[in-house]
Short mmCIF file of C-alpha atoms in Angstrom, two decimals:
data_model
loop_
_atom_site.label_atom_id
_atom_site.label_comp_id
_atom_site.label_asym_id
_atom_site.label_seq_id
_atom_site.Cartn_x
_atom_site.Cartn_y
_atom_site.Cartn_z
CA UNK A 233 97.81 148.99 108.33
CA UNK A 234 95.58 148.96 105.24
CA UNK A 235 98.52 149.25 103.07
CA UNK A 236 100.54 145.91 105.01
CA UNK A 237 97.16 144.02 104.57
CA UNK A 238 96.98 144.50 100.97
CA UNK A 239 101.04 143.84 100.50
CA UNK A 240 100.36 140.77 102.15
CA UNK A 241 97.42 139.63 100.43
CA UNK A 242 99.59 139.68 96.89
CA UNK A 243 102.31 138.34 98.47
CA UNK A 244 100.18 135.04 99.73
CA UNK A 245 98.15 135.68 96.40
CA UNK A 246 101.94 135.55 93.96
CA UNK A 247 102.66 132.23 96.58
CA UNK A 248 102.54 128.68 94.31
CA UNK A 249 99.98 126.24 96.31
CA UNK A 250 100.70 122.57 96.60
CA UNK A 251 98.05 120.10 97.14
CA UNK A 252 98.98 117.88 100.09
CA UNK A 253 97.82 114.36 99.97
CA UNK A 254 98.08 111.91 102.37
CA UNK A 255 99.93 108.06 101.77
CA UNK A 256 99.36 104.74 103.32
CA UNK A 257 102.11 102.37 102.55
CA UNK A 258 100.12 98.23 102.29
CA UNK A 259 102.09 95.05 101.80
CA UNK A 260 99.57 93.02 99.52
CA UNK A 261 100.30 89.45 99.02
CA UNK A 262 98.35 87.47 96.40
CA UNK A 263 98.64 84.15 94.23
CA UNK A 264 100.70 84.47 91.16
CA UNK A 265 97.41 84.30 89.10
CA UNK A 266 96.27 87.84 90.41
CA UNK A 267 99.41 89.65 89.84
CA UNK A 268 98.13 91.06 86.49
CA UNK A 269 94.94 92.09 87.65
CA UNK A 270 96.09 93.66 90.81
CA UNK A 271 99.15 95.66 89.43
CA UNK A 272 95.97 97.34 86.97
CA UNK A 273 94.27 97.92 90.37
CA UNK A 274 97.29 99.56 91.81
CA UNK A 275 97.28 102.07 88.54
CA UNK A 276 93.55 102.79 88.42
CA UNK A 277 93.98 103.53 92.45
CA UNK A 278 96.54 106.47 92.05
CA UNK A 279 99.00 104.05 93.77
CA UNK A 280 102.69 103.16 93.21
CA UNK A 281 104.79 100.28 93.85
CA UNK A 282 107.49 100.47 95.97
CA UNK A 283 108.72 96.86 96.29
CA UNK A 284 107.83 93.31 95.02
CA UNK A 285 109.21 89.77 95.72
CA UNK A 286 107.75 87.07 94.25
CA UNK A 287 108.18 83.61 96.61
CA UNK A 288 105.57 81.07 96.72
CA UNK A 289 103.31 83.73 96.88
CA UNK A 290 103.92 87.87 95.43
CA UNK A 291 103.95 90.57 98.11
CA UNK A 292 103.78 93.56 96.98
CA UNK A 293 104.65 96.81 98.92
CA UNK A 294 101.99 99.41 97.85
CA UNK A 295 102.66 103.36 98.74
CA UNK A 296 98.29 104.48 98.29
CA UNK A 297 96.69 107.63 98.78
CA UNK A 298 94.90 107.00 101.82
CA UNK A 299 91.67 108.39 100.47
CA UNK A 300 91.62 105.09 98.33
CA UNK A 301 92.58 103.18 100.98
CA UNK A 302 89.29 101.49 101.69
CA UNK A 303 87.87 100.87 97.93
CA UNK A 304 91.17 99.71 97.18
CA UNK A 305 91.41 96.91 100.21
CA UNK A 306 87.49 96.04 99.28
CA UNK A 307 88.59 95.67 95.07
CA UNK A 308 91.48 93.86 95.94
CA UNK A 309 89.22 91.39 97.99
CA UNK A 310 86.67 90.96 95.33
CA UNK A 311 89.48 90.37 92.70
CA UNK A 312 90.68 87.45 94.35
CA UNK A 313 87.63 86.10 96.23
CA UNK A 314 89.44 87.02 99.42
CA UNK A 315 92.45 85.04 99.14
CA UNK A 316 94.71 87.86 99.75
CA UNK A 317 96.46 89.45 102.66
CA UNK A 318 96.34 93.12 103.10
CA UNK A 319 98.66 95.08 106.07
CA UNK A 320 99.53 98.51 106.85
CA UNK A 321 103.45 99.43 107.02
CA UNK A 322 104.67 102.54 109.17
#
């Protein structure tokens, strides 16, 4: 039994770890005039963009980790005195 235990242990031990994180996928629309600022956001959040499209307003599809979820929504709010509109996508 010892001798399984200890196999096992360098087995789990010789085993390369991945760090899972968890992603919450936003659609952020804002004016033209924050575009700039928020695609620096995005960066500085650990975030990636997955889609844009740029109407009379630019929506941007955001994949986040979801640990930065909330300081992201709140910096995003401050950057354009609330004029934005922030929604999860499944």
């Amino acid at each position: 039994m010892r001798a399984y235990t200890e196999a096992a242990a360098l087995v789990i031990k010789a085993c390369p770890t991945t760090l899972k994180i968890a992603y919450t996928k936003l659609l952020v629309m804002v004016d033209y005039t924050a575009v700039t600022r928020l695609k620096r956001l995005i960066a500085e959040c650990e975030a990636e963009i997955i889609a844009e499209q740029f109407t009379e307003s630019v929506e941007i599809e955001v994949r986040i980790p979801t640990l930065h979820l909330d300081p992201f929504s709140k910096a995003v709010n401050d950057l354009t005195s609330g004029n934005t509109y922030i929604t999860e996508l499944s």
